[in-house]
Amino acid sequence: MKALPSSQKRSSFCLYIISLCFVVVVVLLYSEDFTCLLRQSLLKLQADLPEDSEHQLTLIAEEKDLEVPFAVRRSDKRCDLFGGRWTYEKETRPHYQEEECPYIQPQLTCQAHGRPDTEYQHWRWQPHDCDLPNFNATFMLEKLRGKRMMFVGDSLNRGQFVSLEFKATVEFYWAPFLVESNSDNAIVHRVKDRIVRTGSINKHARHWKGSDIIVFNTYLWWMTGQKMRILRGPFDGEMRNITEMVTEDAYRLALTRMMRWVEQNMDPHKSRVFFTSMSPCHERSVEWGGAVGGNCYGETMPIENPQYWGICSSRSIMRVVGSVFSRRKAAFPVTVLNITQLSNYRKDAHTSIYKKQWSKPTPEQIADPKTYADCVHWCLPGLQDTWNELLYAKLFFP
Ligand SMILES: *[C@@H]1O[C@H](CO)[C@@H](O)[C@H](O)[C@H]1NC(C)=O
Ligand SMILES: *[C@@H]1O[C@H](CO)[C@@H](O)[C@H](O)[C@H]1NC(C)=O
Ligand SMILES: *[C@@H]1O[C@H](CO)[C@@H](O)[C@H](O)[C@H]1NC(C)=O
């Protein structure tokens, strides 16, 4: 960071997603390339952005706020950061260029894989009643110096990690159900018949101990049907005691187990825990008034209907999230990053066919591209940078 100009007014760093499917726990990156990249995006931002920041949160300084770990100032409580609209920003978005960020996994680099449009990179989230704080990478790295931040969950949470001169580490831990499951192997996890042990978390959680900030997510892998298969007893036995449970009930047990671990293992005066709500998909264009048989393929604009809510975002799962984490007197308050609605509008932001494919598309698929479009994952730069801006806001300006 020494090489960075000291005068930059705003900065942001490249938020990127690890490509390494074989990484189980952590890879610490200590790389010249990354510092170089960070410098690039800082310089670029410095050139691009106006000096005075117009999008400041209304901040109320309160003595009490300092009780929230990492909080700098308290934001106006009445403002819901997750209710708002997308505004097109030709100049100020994206924060970085795809090619400046060599660590974005090839499943997410849409431009490199031939995506013809770039508008999807230029949308900024504007909450209705306030503004998001400006993302300042230098500030964030200073605050996280010597700290350990971890993203725990599935491929949608496979987050950025950083290790710089600042000795901040950001790590990703693969645990698609949070609790123990037969899909936990970071390489071979595409099992047909998913089985979870809702009460068992320590196999994973022992690796999370000592984290100062944890961002959890889990959703996609639960969506296999109405019921989940639950195992009592260990996976290494004969696995005779497998029962079925309504998915919502199993999901609630897993979140409750996670909460209990947090309460027993983390200190609310020193650490923060976030939970990212369901990431939506766009598999059926009839849902937003498009052609029958279509999906996200070919979509270049967000959905404008403020009421839009896609079928992939289970409302009953959302209710479970709400009830588990909204307990007023929880021993450990968890901050929900409610990204579901704002992401629901973004039918344009998926990787679609512009990504590294697991297997080569067949001639039939190539003739009809929507048949192999990925309408679950998101291009970077893109929507998930906004999730990180929201995390930044909730972390420092709760
Ligand atoms: C970003 O953070 C750094 C370090 O705290 C600070 O010196 C700088 O003024 C900040 N930039 C803006 C635009 O607030
Ligand atoms: C299976 O698990 C249930 C619930 O824990 C328990 O009540 C039951 O006795 C177990 N059955 C066997 C055969 O172990
Ligand atoms: C998240 O936001 C949606 C709509 O914006 C709302 O219906 C839901 O209750 C919220 N969930 C939580 C857990 O805050």
mmCIF file of C-alpha atoms in Angstrom, residues 104-329:
data_model
loop_
_atom_site.group_PDB
_atom_site.id
_atom_site.type_symbol
_atom_site.label_atom_id
_atom_site.label_comp_id
_atom_site.label_asym_id
_atom_site.label_seq_id
_atom_site.Cartn_x
_atom_site.Cartn_y
_atom_site.Cartn_z
ATOM 1 C CA ILE A 104 -12.008 -13.725 -11.127
ATOM 2 C CA GLN A 105 -12.846 -17.343 -11.775
ATOM 3 C CA PRO A 106 -13.327 -18.083 -15.479
ATOM 4 C CA GLN A 107 -16.904 -19.141 -14.736
ATOM 5 C CA LEU A 108 -17.631 -15.451 -14.097
ATOM 6 C CA THR A 109 -15.589 -13.492 -16.640
ATOM 7 C CA CYS A 110 -18.359 -12.796 -19.118
ATOM 8 C CA GLN A 111 -16.483 -10.363 -21.367
ATOM 9 C CA ALA A 112 -13.599 -12.775 -21.826
ATOM 10 C CA HIS A 113 -16.173 -15.359 -22.878
ATOM 11 C CA GLY A 114 -17.759 -13.232 -25.533
ATOM 12 C CA ARG A 115 -20.584 -11.367 -23.873
ATOM 13 C CA PRO A 116 -21.445 -8.644 -26.422
ATOM 14 C CA ASP A 117 -22.998 -6.046 -24.042
ATOM 15 C CA THR A 118 -21.489 -4.275 -21.011
ATOM 16 C CA GLU A 119 -24.461 -2.332 -19.634
ATOM 17 C CA TYR A 120 -24.935 -4.881 -16.870
ATOM 18 C CA GLN A 121 -21.719 -3.541 -15.254
ATOM 19 C CA HIS A 122 -22.971 0.025 -14.982
ATOM 20 C CA TRP A 123 -25.863 -0.216 -12.543
ATOM 21 C CA ARG A 124 -25.664 1.353 -9.090
ATOM 22 C CA TRP A 125 -28.021 0.457 -6.255
ATOM 23 C CA GLN A 126 -29.911 3.471 -4.933
ATOM 24 C CA PRO A 127 -31.838 2.888 -1.694
ATOM 25 C CA HIS A 128 -35.096 4.858 -1.564
ATOM 26 C CA ASP A 129 -34.470 6.850 1.594
ATOM 27 C CA CYS A 130 -30.723 7.353 1.816
ATOM 28 C CA ASP A 131 -27.473 6.736 -0.031
ATOM 29 C CA LEU A 132 -24.973 3.943 0.350
ATOM 30 C CA PRO A 133 -21.643 5.097 1.773
ATOM 31 C CA ASN A 134 -18.839 5.307 -0.738
ATOM 32 C CA PHE A 135 -16.823 2.154 -0.849
ATOM 33 C CA ASN A 136 -13.297 3.043 0.289
ATOM 34 C CA ALA A 137 -10.851 0.184 -0.144
ATOM 35 C CA THR A 138 -8.021 1.858 1.761
ATOM 36 C CA PHE A 139 -10.293 2.439 4.685
ATOM 37 C CA MET A 140 -11.588 -1.111 4.634
ATOM 38 C CA LEU A 141 -8.108 -2.597 4.536
ATOM 39 C CA GLU A 142 -7.011 -0.373 7.398
ATOM 40 C CA LYS A 143 -9.962 -1.449 9.502
ATOM 41 C CA LEU A 144 -9.365 -5.105 8.741
ATOM 42 C CA ARG A 145 -5.653 -4.984 9.418
ATOM 43 C CA GLY A 146 -4.708 -8.003 11.480
ATOM 44 C CA LYS A 147 -8.267 -9.303 11.341
ATOM 45 C CA ARG A 148 -9.704 -12.418 9.832
ATOM 46 C CA MET A 149 -12.797 -12.293 7.651
ATOM 47 C CA MET A 150 -14.420 -15.420 6.290
ATOM 48 C CA PHE A 151 -17.102 -16.205 3.746
ATOM 49 C CA VAL A 152 -18.770 -19.530 4.491
ATOM 50 C CA GLY A 153 -21.225 -21.198 2.133
ATOM 51 C CA ASP A 154 -21.728 -22.142 -1.496
ATOM 52 C CA SER A 155 -20.518 -20.926 -4.879
ATOM 53 C CA LEU A 156 -22.527 -17.722 -4.574
ATOM 54 C CA ASN A 157 -20.670 -16.827 -1.454
ATOM 55 C CA ARG A 158 -17.301 -17.856 -2.801
ATOM 56 C CA GLY A 159 -15.983 -14.477 -2.058
ATOM 57 C CA GLN A 160 -13.029 -12.300 -2.279
ATOM 58 C CA PHE A 161 -10.046 -12.836 -0.102
ATOM 59 C CA VAL A 162 -7.193 -10.543 0.460
ATOM 60 C CA SER A 163 -3.845 -10.702 2.063
ATOM 61 C CA LEU A 164 -1.835 -7.551 1.751
ATOM 62 C CA GLU A 165 0.829 -5.676 3.593
ATOM 63 C CA PHE A 166 -2.043 -4.856 5.909
ATOM 64 C CA LYS A 167 -2.169 -8.444 7.128
ATOM 65 C CA ALA A 168 -5.877 -8.664 6.674
ATOM 66 C CA THR A 169 -7.109 -12.012 5.480
ATOM 67 C CA VAL A 170 -10.312 -12.803 3.721
ATOM 68 C CA GLU A 171 -11.041 -16.458 3.244
ATOM 69 C CA PHE A 172 -13.633 -18.688 1.677
ATOM 70 C CA TYR A 173 -14.851 -21.939 3.165
ATOM 71 C CA TRP A 174 -16.975 -24.337 1.117
ATOM 72 C CA ALA A 175 -19.967 -25.596 3.137
ATOM 73 C CA PRO A 176 -23.019 -25.497 0.878
ATOM 74 C CA PHE A 177 -25.420 -26.477 3.666
ATOM 75 C CA LEU A 178 -23.381 -24.943 6.523
ATOM 76 C CA VAL A 179 -24.045 -28.140 8.479
ATOM 77 C CA GLU A 180 -22.427 -31.431 7.527
ATOM 78 C CA SER A 181 -23.569 -33.032 4.270
ATOM 79 C CA ASN A 182 -22.482 -35.511 1.631
ATOM 80 C CA SER A 183 -21.723 -32.563 -0.705
ATOM 81 C CA ASP A 184 -18.948 -31.107 1.410
ATOM 82 C CA ASN A 185 -16.062 -32.230 -0.734
ATOM 83 C CA ALA A 186 -14.913 -29.087 -2.499
ATOM 84 C CA ILE A 187 -13.963 -31.057 -5.603
ATOM 85 C CA VAL A 188 -16.457 -33.890 -5.825
ATOM 86 C CA HIS A 189 -19.660 -32.336 -4.575
ATOM 87 C CA ARG A 190 -22.010 -32.889 -7.444
ATOM 88 C CA VAL A 191 -23.792 -35.765 -5.815
ATOM 89 C CA LYS A 192 -27.244 -36.676 -7.031
ATOM 90 C CA ASP A 193 -28.752 -37.667 -3.765
ATOM 91 C CA ARG A 194 -28.062 -34.942 -1.252
ATOM 92 C CA ILE A 195 -28.080 -35.843 2.418
ATOM 93 C CA VAL A 196 -27.499 -33.501 5.345
ATOM 94 C CA ARG A 197 -26.921 -33.860 9.067
ATOM 95 C CA THR A 198 -28.757 -30.842 10.377
ATOM 96 C CA GLY A 199 -27.382 -31.112 13.890
ATOM 97 C CA SER A 200 -23.748 -31.517 12.949
ATOM 98 C CA ILE A 201 -21.612 -28.459 12.320
ATOM 99 C CA ASN A 202 -18.280 -28.883 14.076
ATOM 100 C CA LYS A 203 -16.603 -30.691 11.214
ATOM 101 C CA HIS A 204 -16.723 -27.356 9.384
ATOM 102 C CA ALA A 205 -17.004 -24.879 12.187
ATOM 103 C CA ARG A 206 -13.732 -25.765 13.853
ATOM 104 C CA HIS A 207 -12.113 -24.065 10.856
ATOM 105 C CA TRP A 208 -14.056 -20.872 11.455
ATOM 106 C CA LYS A 209 -12.854 -20.335 15.014
ATOM 107 C CA GLY A 210 -10.980 -17.106 15.569
ATOM 108 C CA SER A 211 -12.699 -15.239 12.744
ATOM 109 C CA ASP A 212 -13.508 -11.614 13.423
ATOM 110 C CA ILE A 213 -16.136 -11.336 10.702
ATOM 111 C CA ILE A 214 -18.086 -14.194 9.118
ATOM 112 C CA VAL A 215 -20.456 -13.874 6.171
ATOM 113 C CA PHE A 216 -22.671 -16.964 5.833
ATOM 114 C CA ASN A 217 -24.963 -18.026 3.049
ATOM 115 C CA THR A 218 -26.821 -21.205 2.174
ATOM 116 C CA TYR A 219 -29.776 -21.728 -0.115
ATOM 117 C CA LEU A 220 -29.213 -23.112 -3.571
ATOM 118 C CA TRP A 221 -28.354 -26.616 -2.464
ATOM 119 C CA TRP A 222 -31.505 -26.965 -0.424
ATOM 120 C CA MET A 223 -33.659 -26.429 -3.468
ATOM 121 C CA THR A 224 -33.919 -30.003 -4.637
ATOM 122 C CA GLY A 225 -37.584 -30.544 -3.909
ATOM 123 C CA GLN A 226 -40.092 -30.365 -1.099
ATOM 124 C CA LYS A 227 -38.135 -32.635 1.187
ATOM 125 C CA MET A 228 -34.569 -33.060 2.373
ATOM 126 C CA ARG A 229 -32.954 -36.323 3.309
ATOM 127 C CA ILE A 230 -31.624 -36.152 6.855
ATOM 128 C CA LEU A 231 -29.058 -38.482 8.361
ATOM 129 C CA ARG A 232 -28.857 -39.274 12.058
ATOM 130 C CA GLY A 233 -25.465 -40.575 12.957
ATOM 131 C CA PRO A 234 -22.179 -40.242 11.103
ATOM 132 C CA PHE A 235 -21.594 -40.456 7.361
ATOM 133 C CA ASP A 236 -18.938 -43.069 7.772
ATOM 134 C CA GLY A 237 -21.269 -45.651 9.308
ATOM 135 C CA GLU A 238 -23.834 -47.654 7.422
ATOM 136 C CA MET A 239 -26.054 -44.619 7.255
ATOM 137 C CA ARG A 240 -29.158 -46.619 8.073
ATOM 138 C CA ASN A 241 -31.064 -43.902 9.809
ATOM 139 C CA ILE A 242 -32.039 -41.584 6.953
ATOM 140 C CA THR A 243 -35.358 -39.801 7.231
ATOM 141 C CA GLU A 244 -37.108 -37.195 5.150
ATOM 142 C CA MET A 245 -37.981 -33.747 6.381
ATOM 143 C CA VAL A 246 -39.801 -30.793 4.859
ATOM 144 C CA THR A 247 -37.077 -28.555 3.381
ATOM 145 C CA GLU A 248 -38.066 -25.480 5.407
ATOM 146 C CA ASP A 249 -37.874 -27.446 8.657
ATOM 147 C CA ALA A 250 -34.460 -28.861 7.784
ATOM 148 C CA TYR A 251 -33.263 -25.422 6.745
ATOM 149 C CA ARG A 252 -34.448 -23.944 10.023
ATOM 150 C CA LEU A 253 -32.606 -26.631 11.977
ATOM 151 C CA ALA A 254 -29.400 -25.890 10.077
ATOM 152 C CA LEU A 255 -29.633 -22.133 10.661
ATOM 153 C CA THR A 256 -30.477 -22.682 14.298
ATOM 154 C CA ARG A 257 -27.473 -24.959 14.656
ATOM 155 C CA MET A 258 -25.302 -22.303 13.035
ATOM 156 C CA MET A 259 -26.664 -19.674 15.439
ATOM 157 C CA ARG A 260 -25.918 -21.877 18.416
ATOM 158 C CA TRP A 261 -22.339 -22.305 17.229
ATOM 159 C CA VAL A 262 -21.978 -18.547 16.787
ATOM 160 C CA GLU A 263 -23.346 -17.874 20.257
ATOM 161 C CA GLN A 264 -21.013 -20.396 21.809
ATOM 162 C CA ASN A 265 -17.890 -19.526 19.870
ATOM 163 C CA MET A 266 -17.920 -15.851 18.981
ATOM 164 C CA ASP A 267 -17.807 -12.734 21.087
ATOM 165 C CA PRO A 268 -20.508 -10.206 20.205
ATOM 166 C CA HIS A 269 -18.339 -7.400 21.575
ATOM 167 C CA LYS A 270 -15.498 -8.166 19.205
ATOM 168 C CA SER A 271 -16.894 -9.821 16.102
ATOM 169 C CA ARG A 272 -19.662 -9.528 13.530
ATOM 170 C CA VAL A 273 -21.750 -12.116 11.718
ATOM 171 C CA PHE A 274 -23.710 -11.589 8.508
ATOM 172 C CA PHE A 275 -26.139 -13.820 6.670
ATOM 173 C CA THR A 276 -26.745 -13.278 2.969
ATOM 174 C CA SER A 277 -30.299 -14.112 1.924
ATOM 175 C CA MET A 278 -31.213 -16.173 -1.132
ATOM 176 C CA SER A 279 -29.607 -15.365 -4.458
ATOM 177 C CA PRO A 280 -32.371 -15.554 -7.081
ATOM 178 C CA CYS A 281 -32.264 -17.116 -10.554
ATOM 179 C CA HIS A 282 -33.962 -16.241 -13.841
ATOM 180 C CA GLU A 283 -34.849 -19.475 -15.559
ATOM 181 C CA ARG A 284 -38.241 -18.636 -17.070
ATOM 182 C CA SER A 285 -38.790 -15.404 -18.956
ATOM 183 C CA VAL A 286 -42.570 -15.734 -18.784
ATOM 184 C CA GLU A 287 -42.184 -14.705 -15.162
ATOM 185 C CA TRP A 288 -41.192 -11.188 -16.219
ATOM 186 C CA GLY A 289 -43.398 -11.044 -19.283
ATOM 187 C CA GLY A 290 -40.851 -12.396 -21.763
ATOM 188 C CA ALA A 291 -41.187 -15.054 -24.439
ATOM 189 C CA VAL A 292 -42.383 -18.543 -23.589
ATOM 190 C CA GLY A 293 -39.436 -20.922 -23.309
ATOM 191 C CA GLY A 294 -36.859 -18.189 -22.734
ATOM 192 C CA ASN A 295 -34.633 -17.540 -19.747
ATOM 193 C CA CYS A 296 -31.881 -15.043 -18.816
ATOM 194 C CA TYR A 297 -30.118 -15.648 -22.129
ATOM 195 C CA GLY A 298 -30.070 -12.449 -24.188
ATOM 196 C CA GLU A 299 -31.372 -10.240 -21.358
ATOM 197 C CA THR A 300 -29.541 -6.910 -21.181
ATOM 198 C CA MET A 301 -31.753 -4.761 -18.927
ATOM 199 C CA PRO A 302 -32.943 -5.075 -15.309
ATOM 200 C CA ILE A 303 -36.590 -5.737 -14.539
ATOM 201 C CA GLU A 304 -38.404 -2.478 -13.822
ATOM 202 C CA ASN A 305 -41.468 -3.734 -11.993
ATOM 203 C CA PRO A 306 -40.718 -2.924 -8.325
ATOM 204 C CA GLN A 307 -43.018 -5.760 -7.215
ATOM 205 C CA TYR A 308 -41.168 -8.406 -9.211
ATOM 206 C CA TRP A 309 -40.270 -11.519 -7.249
ATOM 207 C CA GLY A 310 -39.155 -14.639 -9.090
ATOM 208 C CA ILE A 311 -40.214 -18.174 -8.456
ATOM 209 C CA CYS A 312 -36.638 -19.199 -7.555
ATOM 210 C CA SER A 313 -36.753 -17.110 -4.393
ATOM 211 C CA SER A 314 -38.713 -19.171 -1.939
ATOM 212 C CA ARG A 315 -40.833 -16.941 0.274
ATOM 213 C CA SER A 316 -41.160 -19.666 2.854
ATOM 214 C CA ILE A 317 -37.360 -19.941 3.105
ATOM 215 C CA MET A 318 -37.214 -16.155 3.483
ATOM 216 C CA ARG A 319 -39.656 -16.409 6.371
ATOM 217 C CA VAL A 320 -37.354 -18.924 8.034
ATOM 218 C CA VAL A 321 -34.414 -16.526 7.604
ATOM 219 C CA GLY A 322 -36.490 -13.726 9.086
ATOM 220 C CA SER A 323 -37.631 -15.728 12.083
ATOM 221 C CA VAL A 324 -34.242 -17.244 12.929
ATOM 222 C CA PHE A 325 -32.297 -13.985 12.751
ATOM 223 C CA SER A 326 -34.790 -11.424 13.936
ATOM 224 C CA ARG A 327 -34.871 -12.622 17.499
ATOM 225 C CA ARG A 328 -34.787 -9.373 19.417
ATOM 226 C CA LYS A 329 -32.765 -10.577 22.322
#
